[in-house]
Coordinates of N, CA and C in Angstrom, one line a residue:
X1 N -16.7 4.4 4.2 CA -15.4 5.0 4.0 C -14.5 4.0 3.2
X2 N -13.8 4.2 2.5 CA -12.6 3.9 1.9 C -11.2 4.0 2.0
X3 N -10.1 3.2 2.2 CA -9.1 3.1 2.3 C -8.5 2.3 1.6
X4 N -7.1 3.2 0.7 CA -6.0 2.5 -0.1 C -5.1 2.9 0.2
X5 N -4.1 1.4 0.3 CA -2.9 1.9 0.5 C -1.4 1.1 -0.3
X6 N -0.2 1.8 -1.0 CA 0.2 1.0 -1.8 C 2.2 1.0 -1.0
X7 N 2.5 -0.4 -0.7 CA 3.9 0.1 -0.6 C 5.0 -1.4 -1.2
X8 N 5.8 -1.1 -1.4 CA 7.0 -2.3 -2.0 C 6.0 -2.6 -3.1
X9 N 5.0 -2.5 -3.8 CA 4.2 -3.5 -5.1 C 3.1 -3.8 -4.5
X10 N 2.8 -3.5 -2.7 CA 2.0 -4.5 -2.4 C 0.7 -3.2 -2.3
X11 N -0.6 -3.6 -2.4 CA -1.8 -2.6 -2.3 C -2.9 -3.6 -1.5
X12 N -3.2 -2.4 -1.1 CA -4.5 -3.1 0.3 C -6.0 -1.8 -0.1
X13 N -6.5 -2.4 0.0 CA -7.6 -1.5 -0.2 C -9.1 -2.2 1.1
X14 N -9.5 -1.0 1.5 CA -10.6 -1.8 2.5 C -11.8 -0.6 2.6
X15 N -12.7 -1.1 2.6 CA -14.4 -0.3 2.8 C -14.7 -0.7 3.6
X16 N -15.3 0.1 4.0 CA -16.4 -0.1 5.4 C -17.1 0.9 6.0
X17 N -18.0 0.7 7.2 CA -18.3 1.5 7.8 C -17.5 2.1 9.2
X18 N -17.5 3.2 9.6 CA -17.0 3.7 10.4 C -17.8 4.4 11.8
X19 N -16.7 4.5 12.3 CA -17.8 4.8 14.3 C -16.3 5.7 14.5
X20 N -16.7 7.2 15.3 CA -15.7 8.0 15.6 C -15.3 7.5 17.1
X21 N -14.5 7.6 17.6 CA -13.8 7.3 19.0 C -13.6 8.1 19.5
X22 N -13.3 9.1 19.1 CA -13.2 10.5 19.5 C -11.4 10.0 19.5
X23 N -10.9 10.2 21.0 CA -9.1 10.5 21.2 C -9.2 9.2 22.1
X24 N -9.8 8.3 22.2 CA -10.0 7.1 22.8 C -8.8 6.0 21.6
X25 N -7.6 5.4 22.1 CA -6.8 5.3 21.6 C -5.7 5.9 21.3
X26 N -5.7 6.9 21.1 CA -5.0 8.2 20.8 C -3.3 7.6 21.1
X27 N -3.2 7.4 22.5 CA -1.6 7.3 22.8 C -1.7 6.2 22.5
X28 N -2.2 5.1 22.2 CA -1.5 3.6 22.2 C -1.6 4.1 20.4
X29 N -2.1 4.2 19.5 CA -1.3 4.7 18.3 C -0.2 5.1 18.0
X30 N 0.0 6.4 18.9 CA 1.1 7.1 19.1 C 2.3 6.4 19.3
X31 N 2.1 6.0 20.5 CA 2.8 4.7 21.0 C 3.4 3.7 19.9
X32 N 2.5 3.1 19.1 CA 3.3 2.6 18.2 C 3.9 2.7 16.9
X33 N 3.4 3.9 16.6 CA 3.8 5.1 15.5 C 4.8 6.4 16.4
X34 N 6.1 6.0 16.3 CA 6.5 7.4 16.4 C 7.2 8.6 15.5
X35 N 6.7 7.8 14.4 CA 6.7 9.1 13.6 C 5.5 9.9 13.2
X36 N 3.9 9.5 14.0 CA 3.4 10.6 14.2 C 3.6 11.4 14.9
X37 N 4.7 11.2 16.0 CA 5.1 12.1 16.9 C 5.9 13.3 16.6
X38 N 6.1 13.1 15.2 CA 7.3 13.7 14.4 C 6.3 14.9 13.5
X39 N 5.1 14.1 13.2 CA 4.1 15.3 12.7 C 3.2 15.8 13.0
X40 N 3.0 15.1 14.8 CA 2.0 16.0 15.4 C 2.8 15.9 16.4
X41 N 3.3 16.9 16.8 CA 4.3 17.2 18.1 C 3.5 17.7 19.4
X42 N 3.7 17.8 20.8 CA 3.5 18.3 21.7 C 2.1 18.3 21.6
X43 N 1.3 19.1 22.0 CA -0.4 19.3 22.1 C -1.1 19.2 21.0
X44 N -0.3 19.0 19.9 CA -1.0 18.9 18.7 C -2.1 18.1 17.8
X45 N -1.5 17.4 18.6 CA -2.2 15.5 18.0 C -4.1 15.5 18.9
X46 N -4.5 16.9 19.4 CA -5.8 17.2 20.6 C -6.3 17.5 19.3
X47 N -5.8 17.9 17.8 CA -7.1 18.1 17.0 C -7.1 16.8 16.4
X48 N -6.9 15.7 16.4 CA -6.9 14.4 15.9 C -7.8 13.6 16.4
X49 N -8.9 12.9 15.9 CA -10.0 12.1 16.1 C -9.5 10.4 15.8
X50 N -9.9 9.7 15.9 CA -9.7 8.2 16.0 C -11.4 7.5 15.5
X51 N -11.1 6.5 14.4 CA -12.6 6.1 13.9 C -11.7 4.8 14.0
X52 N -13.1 3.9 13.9 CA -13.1 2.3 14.1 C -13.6 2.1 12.6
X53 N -13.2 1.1 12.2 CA -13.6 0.5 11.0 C -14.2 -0.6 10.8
X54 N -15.9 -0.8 10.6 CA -16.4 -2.1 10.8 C -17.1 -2.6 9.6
X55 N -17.4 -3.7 9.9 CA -18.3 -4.4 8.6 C -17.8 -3.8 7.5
X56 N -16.6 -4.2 7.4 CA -15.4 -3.7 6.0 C -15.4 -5.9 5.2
X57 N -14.9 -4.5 4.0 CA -14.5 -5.8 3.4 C -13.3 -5.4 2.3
X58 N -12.2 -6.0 2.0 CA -10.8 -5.6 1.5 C -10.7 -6.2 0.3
X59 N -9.7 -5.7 -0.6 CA -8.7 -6.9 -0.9 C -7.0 -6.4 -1.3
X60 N -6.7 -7.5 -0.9 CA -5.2 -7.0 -1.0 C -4.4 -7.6 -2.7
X61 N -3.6 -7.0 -2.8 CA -3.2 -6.9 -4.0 C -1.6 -6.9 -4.5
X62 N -1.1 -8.2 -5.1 CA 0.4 -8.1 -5.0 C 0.9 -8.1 -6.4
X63 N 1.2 -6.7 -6.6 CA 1.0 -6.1 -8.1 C 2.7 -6.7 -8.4
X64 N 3.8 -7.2 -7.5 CA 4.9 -8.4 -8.0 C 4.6 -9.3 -9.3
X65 N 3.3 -9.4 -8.8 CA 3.2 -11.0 -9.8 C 1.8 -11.0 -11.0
X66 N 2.2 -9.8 -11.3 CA 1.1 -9.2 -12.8 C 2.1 -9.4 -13.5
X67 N 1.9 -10.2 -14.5 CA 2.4 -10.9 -15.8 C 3.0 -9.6 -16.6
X68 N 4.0 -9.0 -17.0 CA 4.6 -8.2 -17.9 C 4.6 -8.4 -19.5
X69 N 4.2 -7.0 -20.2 CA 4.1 -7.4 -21.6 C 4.9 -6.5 -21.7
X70 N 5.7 -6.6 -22.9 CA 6.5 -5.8 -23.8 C 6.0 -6.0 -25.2
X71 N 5.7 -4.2 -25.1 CA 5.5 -3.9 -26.4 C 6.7 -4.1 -27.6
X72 N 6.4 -4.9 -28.8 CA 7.6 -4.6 -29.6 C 7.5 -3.1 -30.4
X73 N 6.7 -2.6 -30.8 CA 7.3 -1.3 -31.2 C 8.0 -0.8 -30.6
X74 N 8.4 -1.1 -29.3 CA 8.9 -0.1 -28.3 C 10.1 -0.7 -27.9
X75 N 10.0 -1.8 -28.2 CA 11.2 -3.1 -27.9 C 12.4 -2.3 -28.7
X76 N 14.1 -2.3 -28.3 CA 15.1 -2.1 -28.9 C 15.4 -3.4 -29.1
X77 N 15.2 -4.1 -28.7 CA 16.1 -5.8 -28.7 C 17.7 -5.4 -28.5
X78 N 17.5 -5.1 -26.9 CA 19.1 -4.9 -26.1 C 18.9 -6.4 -25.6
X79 N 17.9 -6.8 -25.0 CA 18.2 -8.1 -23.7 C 18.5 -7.6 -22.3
X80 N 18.3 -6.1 -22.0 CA 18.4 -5.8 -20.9 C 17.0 -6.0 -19.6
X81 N 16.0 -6.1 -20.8 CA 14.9 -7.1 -19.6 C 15.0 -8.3 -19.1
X82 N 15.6 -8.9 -20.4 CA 16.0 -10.4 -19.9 C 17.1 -10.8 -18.6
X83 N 17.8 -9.5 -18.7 CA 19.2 -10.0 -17.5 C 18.4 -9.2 -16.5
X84 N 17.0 -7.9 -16.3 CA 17.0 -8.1 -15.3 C 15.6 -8.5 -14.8
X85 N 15.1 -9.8 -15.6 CA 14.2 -10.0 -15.1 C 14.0 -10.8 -13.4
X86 N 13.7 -10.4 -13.2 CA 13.3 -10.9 -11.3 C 13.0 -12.5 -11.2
X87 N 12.0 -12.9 -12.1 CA 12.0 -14.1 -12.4 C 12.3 -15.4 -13.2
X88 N 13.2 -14.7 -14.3 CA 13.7 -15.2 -15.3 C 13.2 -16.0 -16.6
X89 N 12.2 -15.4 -16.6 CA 11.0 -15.8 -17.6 C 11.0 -14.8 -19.1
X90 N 12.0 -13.9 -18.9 CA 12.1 -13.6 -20.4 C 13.5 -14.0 -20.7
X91 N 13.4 -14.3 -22.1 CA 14.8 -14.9 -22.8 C 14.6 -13.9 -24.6
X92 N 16.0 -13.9 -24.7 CA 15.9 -13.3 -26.0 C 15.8 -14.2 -26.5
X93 N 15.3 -14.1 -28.2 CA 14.8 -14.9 -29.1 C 16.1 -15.5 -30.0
X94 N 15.9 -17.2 -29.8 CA 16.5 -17.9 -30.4 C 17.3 -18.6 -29.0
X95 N 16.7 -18.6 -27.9 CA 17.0 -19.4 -26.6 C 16.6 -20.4 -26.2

């Protein structure tokens, strides 16, 4: 099995093998997710199965800090990347 998941820049990805649980679990999930409560309401969540994930291996990924290119064909030369870069590593030319 495979699993990705991407949020703020950040991505996780993880494989492995899997074992079903059947509903073993079920409320302590619930429990600390309650907004699946919100999309499996009342008796609903009885068609929902629970798997274990073993002898996995990941990697996580913090797509923040992938180096940025700017195309110049595409460049206007405003300097509007430069004021908003995050890290301040671009400067218009002649800086």
């Amino acid at each position: 099995m495979a699993i990705s998941a991407t949020k703020d820049k950040k991505a996780v990805s993880l494989r492995g093998r899997i074992q079903n649980i059947h509903s073993e679990k079920l409320d302590e999930i619930f429990g600390k997710n309650p907004y699946m409560q919100k999309i499996y309401p009342g008796d609903t969540r009885a068609a929902l199965e629970v798997f274990r994930v073993y002898e996995a291996e990941g990697e996580y990924f913090d797509i923040t800090r992938i180096p940025a290119v700017i195309d110049q064909h595409q460049c206007l030369h405003c300097g509007r990347c430069a004021e908003t870069c995050p890290r301040g590593t671009i400067r218009k030319r002649g800086q």
